């Protein structure tokens, strides 16, 4: 059997890479949420021992990767490739985290879809015959994101009801091309840049929802599978509003999703925690994957998950120049593991 | 024959992908330089018809890709994958350029090494059995880079002698996994993040030179080839100072490079044009590749080129926080074409 392309956007490895390690780090608010006890590393003051919020992101990535390598019973030097990205200007969270590793490195920018992008590329590279072990890593930090995308926290700006709370969290996954026990990445749908003209930079859910819908539809068309093939379809960080839009789109199509949730709604208790429309940030889907979804696959809670991180490819500059907010979403099919 | 990993950092496709199209766009200063007449699109006021410098980058990417597709006798819809990145915060040059394309998209951040990173990934994905046509695209713009990394141009800041001039340019390459006539990508060496502690953000050449040396050494060790296997070894954008450092390192090792040059020294006439230590920016190596190196391979001027774009993975924030400037370099072996 050969690696193949399915339809317009999807790829199917002949020998699906196996996830043999995963690790997570999360901040105070995240570890107080419903999934809090599942994270490998938490930190009460969100500094993770670093002097700046930006450096704290690099620390989180290193902690998450260390935990993933430990589960995989590997050392950093065993990795053939590292694929990582984050939200910071020039992706410094990832660049500085990778500096000490000595691992061949591909830096990515997919905004909050980065866990999907890094998993997609790791899957395609390993199954393409290139290397034995690859790591996919990402992070976000509430304090670095707020001052970069919006205003410094000290301003105390009010948040709109549609705003989401950037997760202070990181997730790392180690995959192998060898036969092993663990969840397999069986299919990958690579997203297109989709822009429906949303210009409200405080409503990322609405901006990204059309990209999620586009990629999910492409996945089902390309693979011939129906949504109920998966026990769980989970988008990245659309939050309450964005995930309702995706549900509405599929209902309008006559294919209501009964098995759908969103990482932005899972990470926080939106009724109890002051996070408005839910969680966002690269670290949101990454930490939910590593703290909740992968352990659930290993425990047999689910057998098949379609994991679909979403990203908004804008910047404060593009918003100030009057541009709308384009979105992207990559879909990663995870199967088995028990 | 199978795709394989060579040594620690290098990969060799069993069937090397072929470059069947390339295109370039360049600004006024770049088109006044020694390579000026070789670019597909030039613009006297550097706006490329856009209202902002950032939007001009997206326009340049679209022009370069259109020229590459035209040479490849393809349409956008034929592309299976697009891999693109740039220097702007959140890589908006690439995200907005890709918006209209409808092509499955991987956003990259490798700073000025992005042409190497995108070519490396396109090569590994296509030869891994994933798709028939892929595009690798990148850009930089002097005016958007200056106001983002340093100061708005209107300030009229003085430049240090070690400073380089960010190229206003874009390059796009179209590769295929099918048999075709054109230069082949025969080997790829993926760079590690290398940091020798340089903290002067106005001396990118010195910051990136150790990464270039590291990747070149890895390439020769991994492949067993000696530098004279290549007719030309060309680094990305080290400029006069950085490329002298690389030459010095190899001379100290007792392996003087007789066939070495740097895109940062090729794009401008550093004696005649007011660019201090030479050119930099993602668009530097990308436009030199598409305006000079690939046409040279096709004309038989060279038979084998090792193309090694270099990037500095820092940001103004990391510099202000006292961090040093890490570098990365990816090496791409280009052979034949005539």
XYZ file of C-alpha atoms in Angstrom:
676
model
C 0.000 0.000 0.000
C 1.201 3.508 -0.748
C 0.790 6.903 0.833
C -1.962 8.686 -1.003
C -3.840 11.867 -1.529
C -7.615 11.701 -1.072
C -9.683 14.296 -2.904
C -8.551 17.915 -2.833
C -7.094 18.361 0.657
C -6.610 15.044 2.432
C -3.727 12.626 2.796
C -3.657 9.043 4.031
C -0.422 7.380 5.145
C 0.050 3.727 4.221
C 1.566 3.140 7.662
C 0.004 5.640 10.067
C 2.522 7.083 12.539
C 1.857 6.276 16.180
C 1.711 8.758 19.051
C 3.999 7.286 21.702
C 4.310 10.285 23.970
C 2.449 13.404 24.975
C 2.976 16.063 27.581
C 1.385 19.267 28.788
C 2.004 22.340 30.882
C -0.734 24.725 32.024
C -1.147 27.893 34.040
C -3.136 28.641 37.161
C -6.514 29.331 35.542
C -6.197 26.322 33.232
C -5.269 24.005 36.082
C -8.315 25.261 38.015
C -10.599 24.211 35.158
C -12.392 20.927 34.499
C -9.269 19.285 32.983
C -6.847 20.784 35.504
C -5.755 17.593 37.222
C -4.708 15.996 33.928
C -1.832 18.326 33.051
C 1.749 17.208 33.612
C 3.082 20.557 34.781
C 1.230 23.457 36.347
C 2.407 26.755 37.801
C 0.597 28.974 40.283
C 2.047 32.282 39.094
C 2.203 31.445 35.365
C 5.930 32.312 35.142
C 7.208 28.730 34.910
C 10.387 30.015 36.501
C 11.097 32.560 33.745
C 11.637 36.319 33.961
C 9.189 37.341 31.221
C 5.891 35.994 29.912
C 7.543 35.314 26.562
C 10.301 33.288 28.186
C 7.631 31.482 30.230
C 6.241 30.166 26.937
C 9.610 28.669 26.050
C 9.769 27.090 29.517
C 6.298 25.601 29.073
C 7.267 24.099 25.715
C 10.345 22.519 27.242
C 8.335 21.090 30.157
C 5.667 19.690 27.828
C 8.277 18.156 25.516
C 10.169 16.645 28.460
C 6.961 15.016 29.689
C 6.196 13.697 26.183
C 9.710 12.289 25.789
C 9.483 10.666 29.224
C 6.246 8.888 28.273
C 7.862 7.824 24.979
C 10.944 6.644 26.904
C 13.143 8.717 24.620
C 15.709 11.478 24.968
C 15.819 14.716 23.005
C 18.735 13.408 20.945
C 16.525 10.565 19.658
C 14.273 13.017 17.811
C 14.822 13.267 14.060
C 12.686 16.374 13.679
C 10.968 18.992 15.763
C 8.024 21.006 14.392
C 6.867 23.879 16.532
C 5.211 27.267 16.496
C 3.358 29.728 18.659
C 1.485 33.049 18.562
C 4.342 35.374 19.437
C 5.863 37.747 16.915
C 8.595 35.812 15.087
C 7.509 32.685 17.010
C 10.098 33.321 19.713
C 8.387 30.938 22.146
C 9.346 28.024 19.897
C 12.664 29.316 18.550
C 14.144 29.840 22.000
C 12.667 26.570 23.323
C 14.281 24.646 20.448
C 17.650 26.347 20.926
C 18.907 23.949 23.587
C 17.616 20.808 21.880
C 20.011 20.343 18.967
C 17.172 18.760 16.974
C 16.590 19.568 13.258
C 13.844 22.172 13.460
C 10.975 23.407 11.302
C 9.321 26.569 12.638
C 5.618 26.898 11.842
C 3.055 29.644 11.913
C -0.556 28.519 11.897
C -1.809 30.705 14.761
C -3.998 28.594 17.074
C -4.106 25.786 14.466
C -0.420 25.038 15.071
C -0.988 21.772 16.968
C -2.870 20.551 13.886
C -0.257 21.844 11.463
C 2.660 20.329 13.396
C 0.866 16.971 13.776
C -0.022 16.998 10.067
C 3.552 17.676 8.949
C 5.076 15.216 11.448
C 2.664 12.553 10.190
C 3.386 13.196 6.513
C 7.172 13.398 6.986
C 7.480 10.259 9.129
C 5.178 8.219 6.900
C 7.026 9.578 3.867
C 10.109 7.720 4.994
C 11.878 10.597 6.689
C 12.991 9.725 10.197
C 11.815 7.558 13.075
C 10.787 10.043 15.760
C 9.310 13.535 15.441
C 7.965 15.999 17.997
C 5.083 18.436 17.467
C 5.029 21.273 19.994
C 3.113 24.490 20.585
C 2.213 26.988 23.284
C 0.384 30.178 24.144
C 0.374 32.442 27.187
C -2.433 34.761 28.238
C -0.098 37.516 29.377
C 2.190 37.547 26.326
C -0.778 37.305 23.931
C -2.768 40.105 25.569
C 0.034 42.626 25.427
C 0.975 41.660 21.905
C -2.463 41.366 20.274
C -4.524 43.774 22.372
C -3.318 45.900 25.294
C -0.983 45.395 28.255
C -2.818 43.707 31.121
C -2.097 46.710 33.358
C -4.573 48.791 31.316
C -7.406 46.622 32.671
C -9.391 46.813 29.425
C -12.922 45.488 29.459
C -13.527 42.391 27.383
C -16.458 41.900 25.028
C -18.848 38.944 25.539
C -17.477 37.329 22.353
C -13.848 37.532 23.568
C -12.004 34.336 24.394
C -9.332 33.771 27.009
C -5.940 32.845 25.529
C -4.855 29.676 27.306
C -1.585 29.705 29.232
C -0.645 26.214 28.171
C 1.585 24.062 26.031
C 1.300 20.620 24.516
C 3.886 18.327 22.950
C 3.410 15.070 21.075
C 6.048 12.525 20.066
C 5.274 10.337 17.056
C 7.082 7.385 15.554
C 7.114 5.719 12.160
C 7.885 2.368 13.788
C 5.225 -0.046 14.915
C 4.251 0.773 18.479
C 1.304 0.845 20.878
C -0.666 4.097 20.897
C -3.120 6.221 18.936
C -2.406 6.306 15.189
C -2.724 9.336 12.907
C -4.676 7.736 10.103
C -5.720 10.704 7.948
C -4.828 14.370 7.616
C -6.840 17.129 5.941
C -4.789 20.252 5.259
C -6.761 23.472 5.557
C -7.134 26.335 3.105
C -7.144 29.981 4.170
C -10.831 30.908 4.486
C -12.061 34.460 4.997
C -15.735 35.381 5.267
C -15.067 39.035 6.024
C -15.295 39.127 9.825
C -13.447 42.243 10.985
C -14.092 42.093 14.738
C -10.760 41.094 16.290
C -12.631 40.349 19.523
C -14.704 37.644 17.855
C -12.236 34.995 16.808
C -14.856 32.258 17.067
C -16.905 33.753 14.251
C -13.790 34.446 12.171
C -12.498 30.863 12.435
C -15.776 28.935 12.288
C -16.035 29.094 8.455
C -12.526 27.590 8.181
C -13.475 24.765 10.544
C -16.645 24.078 8.560
C -14.676 24.176 5.284
C -12.030 21.691 6.483
C -14.568 19.338 8.098
C -16.639 19.293 4.908
C -13.484 18.668 2.859
C -12.493 15.842 5.197
C -15.827 14.056 4.796
C -15.913 14.623 1.032
C -12.292 13.566 0.484
C -12.436 10.442 2.650
C -16.027 9.375 1.989
C -16.549 9.064 5.741
C -19.583 10.466 7.523
C -19.336 12.476 10.754
C -20.612 9.550 12.835
C -17.541 7.518 11.826
C -15.837 9.426 14.640
C -16.791 9.085 18.297
C -15.762 12.684 18.786
C -15.207 15.617 16.428
C -13.431 18.373 18.278
C -12.471 21.780 16.864
C -9.564 23.799 18.191
C -10.646 26.940 19.927
C -13.860 28.301 18.490
C -15.375 28.811 21.927
C -19.099 28.928 22.600
C -20.036 31.247 19.746
C -17.812 29.750 17.039
C -18.720 26.172 17.836
C -22.435 27.062 17.693
C -21.828 28.493 14.211
C -20.204 25.230 13.064
C -23.120 23.227 14.515
C -25.576 25.539 12.762
C -23.796 25.159 9.413
C -23.947 21.358 9.571
C -27.577 21.390 10.753
C -28.471 23.629 7.812
C -26.786 21.073 5.553
C -29.034 18.386 7.035
C -26.108 16.645 8.760
C -26.454 17.564 12.443
C -23.301 16.749 14.424
C -24.212 14.684 17.495
C -20.626 13.993 18.501
C -19.155 17.482 18.329
C -17.322 19.587 20.907
C -14.685 22.319 20.984
C -11.440 22.567 22.949
C -12.284 26.182 23.744
C -15.381 24.938 25.597
C -13.598 22.024 27.280
C -10.595 23.741 28.859
C -12.537 26.130 31.081
C -15.852 25.955 32.879
C -17.411 28.904 31.047
C -20.167 29.181 33.681
C -17.834 29.314 36.670
C -14.628 30.797 35.254
C -14.476 34.388 33.971
C -13.463 33.583 30.397
C -16.414 34.928 28.372
C -16.792 32.793 25.203
C -14.190 30.191 26.233
C -10.538 29.415 25.639
C -8.295 30.156 22.668
C -4.594 30.130 21.792
C -2.303 27.446 20.363
C -2.022 26.018 23.875
C -5.775 25.458 24.126
C -6.169 22.607 21.632
C -2.638 21.377 22.419
C -3.279 20.989 26.141
C -6.772 19.545 25.645
C -5.234 17.007 23.235
C -2.466 16.031 25.632
C -4.428 16.280 28.876
C -7.795 14.901 27.777
C -8.121 13.467 24.255
C -5.038 11.238 24.000
C -5.501 9.834 27.529
C -9.155 9.181 26.594
C -8.115 7.239 23.487
C -5.644 5.223 25.559
C -8.321 4.501 28.176
C -10.796 3.391 25.509
C -13.247 6.247 26.189
C -13.170 7.012 22.463
C -11.928 4.914 19.572
C -11.826 7.559 16.838
C -11.369 11.291 17.215
C -11.221 13.957 14.514
C -9.035 16.669 16.046
C -9.368 19.996 14.196
C -7.340 22.926 15.576
C -8.360 26.312 14.191
C -6.313 29.478 13.701
C -6.898 33.138 12.848
C -4.171 34.381 10.497
C -4.390 38.086 11.283
C -2.213 40.532 13.188
C -2.866 43.811 15.025
C -1.331 45.552 11.982
C -3.691 43.892 9.497
C -6.662 44.721 11.742
C -5.582 48.368 12.023
C -5.266 48.475 8.236
C -8.923 47.463 7.972
C -8.377 43.885 6.877
C -10.740 41.058 7.778
C -9.584 38.017 9.753
C -8.797 34.900 7.684
C -8.985 31.510 9.360
C -7.482 28.082 8.815
C -8.199 24.632 10.246
C -6.385 21.326 9.866
C -8.126 18.013 10.623
C -6.197 15.116 12.167
C -7.820 11.671 12.484
C -6.693 9.812 15.616
C -7.622 6.162 16.008
C -7.140 3.428 18.582
C -4.453 3.340 21.201
C -5.857 0.977 23.747
C 15.215 2.709 -3.721
C 13.656 4.334 -0.682
C 13.612 7.793 0.789
C 16.242 7.911 3.473
C 17.771 9.833 6.308
C 21.495 10.482 6.067
C 23.363 11.068 9.330
C 21.819 13.371 11.914
C 20.154 16.086 9.844
C 19.959 15.177 6.165
C 17.354 13.531 3.973
C 17.621 12.082 0.483
C 14.546 11.455 -1.668
C 14.534 8.311 -3.786
C 12.921 10.299 -6.602
C 14.072 13.908 -6.271
C 11.287 16.418 -6.969
C 11.859 18.666 -9.967
C 11.575 22.454 -10.024
C 9.336 23.192 -13.012
C 8.566 26.825 -12.323
C 10.017 29.831 -10.569
C 9.062 33.478 -10.362
C 10.227 36.657 -8.706
C 9.161 40.173 -7.845
C 11.543 42.895 -6.701
C 11.502 46.538 -5.669
C 13.230 49.570 -7.095
C 16.592 49.217 -5.329
C 16.732 45.465 -6.030
C 15.928 45.957 -9.702
C 18.711 48.572 -9.900
C 21.247 46.008 -8.656
C 23.438 43.544 -10.571
C 20.585 40.993 -10.942
C 17.893 43.575 -11.639
C 17.082 42.637 -15.200
C 16.386 39.001 -14.251
C 13.309 39.580 -12.081
C 9.855 38.848 -13.474
C 8.082 41.779 -11.827
C 9.506 45.065 -10.605
C 7.900 48.192 -9.184
C 9.327 51.691 -9.090
C 7.561 52.840 -5.922
C 7.694 49.484 -4.077
C 3.904 49.466 -3.469
C 3.053 46.795 -6.051
C -0.342 48.461 -6.311
C -1.183 48.024 -2.618
C -2.146 50.586 0.015
C 0.308 49.503 2.708
C 3.802 48.007 2.760
C 2.415 44.880 4.408
C -0.178 44.447 1.667
C 2.577 45.081 -0.893
C 4.270 41.918 0.400
C 1.138 39.890 -0.293
C 0.987 41.413 -3.783
C 4.617 40.490 -4.434
C 4.002 36.891 -3.353
C 1.041 36.644 -5.696
C 3.054 38.096 -8.596
C 5.978 35.747 -7.958
C 3.683 32.724 -7.693
C 1.819 33.695 -10.868
C 5.130 33.896 -12.737
C 6.209 30.507 -11.349
C 2.894 28.893 -12.307
C 3.133 30.404 -15.786
C 6.599 28.884 -16.305
C 5.283 25.558 -14.991
C 2.263 25.855 -17.319
C -0.049 25.289 -14.379
C -2.923 27.076 -12.667
C -3.309 27.739 -8.953
C -5.937 25.017 -8.701
C -3.367 22.439 -9.837
C -1.309 22.931 -6.672
C -1.698 20.241 -4.017
C 0.095 22.238 -1.342
C 1.417 25.717 -0.699
C 4.180 26.345 1.848
C 4.875 29.979 2.621
C 6.145 32.362 5.250
C 7.601 35.818 5.729
C 9.089 38.128 8.360
C 5.951 40.002 9.356
C 4.298 39.505 12.729
C 1.885 36.562 12.385
C 3.227 36.048 8.829
C 0.457 38.195 7.363
C 2.285 38.628 4.051
C 1.779 34.929 3.352
C -1.581 34.400 5.031
C -3.282 37.144 3.039
C -1.522 36.140 -0.189
C -2.764 32.560 0.212
C -6.319 33.655 0.984
C -7.427 33.905 -2.628
C -5.717 30.715 -3.756
C -7.880 27.963 -2.279
C -4.786 25.765 -1.992
C -4.115 23.604 1.111
C -1.691 25.773 3.067
C 1.128 25.307 5.557
C 2.342 28.578 7.100
C 6.013 28.616 8.056
C 8.242 30.773 10.175
C 11.952 30.429 9.534
C 12.820 34.138 9.317
C 15.119 34.713 6.321
C 15.669 30.933 5.978
C 12.064 30.471 4.831
C 12.893 29.795 1.169
C 15.064 26.912 2.410
C 12.440 25.668 4.855
C 9.625 25.779 2.299
C 11.754 24.042 -0.359
C 12.827 21.397 2.176
C 9.267 20.618 3.243
C 7.900 20.688 -0.323
C 10.656 18.267 -1.347
C 10.057 15.867 1.553
C 6.250 15.935 1.198
C 6.183 15.421 -2.588
C 8.812 12.671 -2.494
C 6.973 11.117 0.449
C 4.064 10.379 -1.852
C 1.894 13.339 -0.925
C 0.720 15.245 -3.971
C 1.987 16.085 -7.446
C 2.590 19.844 -7.338
C 3.687 22.074 -4.458
C 4.611 25.744 -4.258
C 7.229 27.278 -1.955
C 6.833 31.022 -1.525
C 8.324 33.805 0.565
C 8.810 37.578 0.659
C 10.222 40.513 2.559
C 9.809 44.270 2.213
C 12.280 46.899 3.386
C 9.588 49.304 4.560
C 7.477 46.782 6.494
C 10.570 45.191 8.057
C 12.134 48.477 9.161
C 9.073 49.728 10.987
C 8.443 46.352 12.570
C 11.961 45.338 13.611
C 13.612 48.708 14.092
C 12.032 52.150 13.662
C 9.627 53.755 11.196
C 11.502 54.982 8.135
C 10.329 58.527 8.831
C 12.665 58.666 11.864
C 15.635 58.565 9.493
C 17.752 56.500 11.902
C 21.408 56.060 11.073
C 22.454 52.543 10.170
C 25.542 50.805 11.542
C 28.228 49.513 9.123
C 27.217 45.909 9.975
C 23.545 46.545 9.140
C 22.030 44.835 6.101
C 19.306 46.115 3.815
C 16.122 44.021 3.936
C 15.311 43.135 0.341
C 11.981 44.217 -1.094
C 11.483 41.013 -3.020
C 9.633 37.750 -3.320
C 10.374 34.385 -4.853
C 8.149 31.418 -5.638
C 9.084 27.935 -6.780
C 6.794 25.201 -8.126
C 7.959 21.616 -7.701
C 6.576 18.347 -8.988
C 6.899 14.707 -7.957
C 6.414 13.647 -11.574
C 9.281 13.171 -14.004
C 9.987 16.485 -15.716
C 12.761 18.634 -17.120
C 14.360 21.010 -14.626
C 16.657 21.235 -11.602
C 16.130 18.436 -9.069
C 16.217 18.766 -5.282
C 18.480 15.840 -4.502
C 19.282 16.331 -0.796
C 18.012 18.389 2.112
C 19.782 19.193 5.376
C 17.420 20.516 8.046
C 19.008 23.084 10.343
C 19.159 23.185 14.117
C 18.714 26.391 16.116
C 22.254 27.649 16.772
C 23.042 30.519 19.145
C 26.571 31.722 19.828
C 25.440 34.620 22.011
C 25.475 37.526 19.547
C 23.237 40.261 21.017
C 23.697 43.008 18.420
C 20.434 43.135 16.479
C 22.217 45.257 13.858
C 24.658 42.474 13.078
C 22.559 39.667 11.678
C 25.467 38.349 9.614
C 27.471 37.478 12.697
C 24.400 36.025 14.441
C 23.503 33.722 11.526
C 26.999 32.699 10.365
C 27.429 29.998 13.056
C 24.133 28.397 11.953
C 25.277 28.397 8.320
C 28.590 26.822 9.297
C 26.787 24.225 11.451
C 24.393 23.189 8.668
C 27.087 23.117 5.971
C 29.299 20.952 8.171
C 26.354 18.656 8.918
C 25.568 18.426 5.209
C 29.091 17.317 4.306
C 29.309 14.897 7.254
C 25.861 13.390 6.649
C 26.244 12.962 2.904
C 29.955 12.161 2.722
C 30.321 14.821 0.019
C 33.087 17.406 0.022
C 32.444 21.113 -0.649
C 33.938 20.867 -4.155
C 31.168 18.427 -5.150
C 29.131 21.573 -5.687
C 29.921 24.170 -8.342
C 28.478 26.814 -6.034
C 27.716 26.922 -2.318
C 25.554 29.920 -1.590
C 24.292 31.006 1.822
C 21.116 33.014 2.304
C 21.751 36.493 3.528
C 24.850 36.681 5.657
C 26.125 39.739 3.826
C 29.778 40.734 3.647
C 30.586 40.256 7.329
C 28.672 37.019 7.909
C 29.948 35.339 4.771
C 33.528 36.232 5.724
C 32.943 34.517 9.070
C 31.760 31.334 7.327
C 34.803 31.415 5.023
C 37.069 31.905 8.042
C 35.503 28.968 9.898
C 36.084 26.610 6.969
C 39.609 27.911 6.382
C 40.395 27.304 10.061
C 39.111 23.743 9.588
C 41.573 23.342 6.715
C 38.777 23.134 4.129
C 38.834 26.527 2.369
C 35.707 27.091 0.285
C 36.688 28.113 -3.249
C 33.167 27.994 -4.624
C 31.334 30.003 -1.999
C 29.141 33.101 -2.250
C 26.221 34.678 -0.404
C 22.882 35.929 -1.705
C 23.259 39.016 0.511
C 26.389 39.925 -1.505
C 24.861 39.050 -4.889
C 21.602 41.013 -4.803
C 23.150 44.469 -4.414
C 26.370 46.054 -5.563
C 27.677 46.801 -2.088
C 30.237 49.251 -3.480
C 27.755 51.300 -5.487
C 24.476 50.879 -3.617
C 23.991 52.279 -0.106
C 23.263 48.977 1.621
C 26.139 48.702 4.131
C 26.913 44.970 4.672
C 24.581 43.720 1.917
C 21.071 42.366 1.548
C 18.904 40.388 3.965
C 15.284 39.313 4.349
C 13.394 36.210 3.185
C 13.087 37.835 -0.235
C 16.876 38.083 -0.630
C 17.715 34.392 -1.063
C 14.306 33.760 -2.667
C 14.797 36.359 -5.415
C 18.450 35.424 -5.989
C 17.341 31.789 -6.335
C 14.575 32.616 -8.800
C 16.337 35.401 -10.692
C 19.880 34.054 -10.800
C 20.549 30.522 -9.511
C 17.742 28.523 -11.145
C 18.182 30.268 -14.534
C 21.919 29.541 -14.188
C 21.270 25.842 -13.619
C 18.949 25.778 -16.625
C 21.550 27.539 -18.769
C 24.265 25.104 -17.690
C 26.337 27.766 -15.910
C 26.366 25.494 -12.839
C 25.504 21.820 -12.521
C 25.243 21.533 -8.755
C 24.359 24.233 -6.263
C 24.046 23.952 -2.486
C 21.495 26.646 -1.593
C 21.559 27.502 2.129
C 19.137 30.235 3.278
C 19.832 31.547 6.769
C 17.483 33.048 9.338
C 17.692 34.894 12.663
C 14.954 33.664 15.014
C 14.715 36.718 17.251
C 12.177 39.501 17.700
C 12.350 43.100 18.953
C 10.785 41.809 22.187
C 13.447 39.145 22.734
C 16.178 41.684 22.007
C 14.674 44.182 24.460
C 14.549 41.393 27.053
C 18.306 40.956 26.675
C 18.217 37.714 24.709
C 20.845 36.781 22.136
C 19.940 36.112 18.492
C 19.621 32.433 17.512
C 20.119 31.462 13.880
C 19.033 28.628 11.624
C 20.067 27.492 8.145
C 18.662 24.825 5.847
C 20.719 23.394 2.966
C 19.065 22.418 -0.308
C 21.040 20.566 -3.002
C 19.972 21.543 -6.525
C 21.283 19.517 -9.453
C 20.960 19.580 -13.223
C 18.189 21.194 -15.162
C 19.722 21.675 -18.544
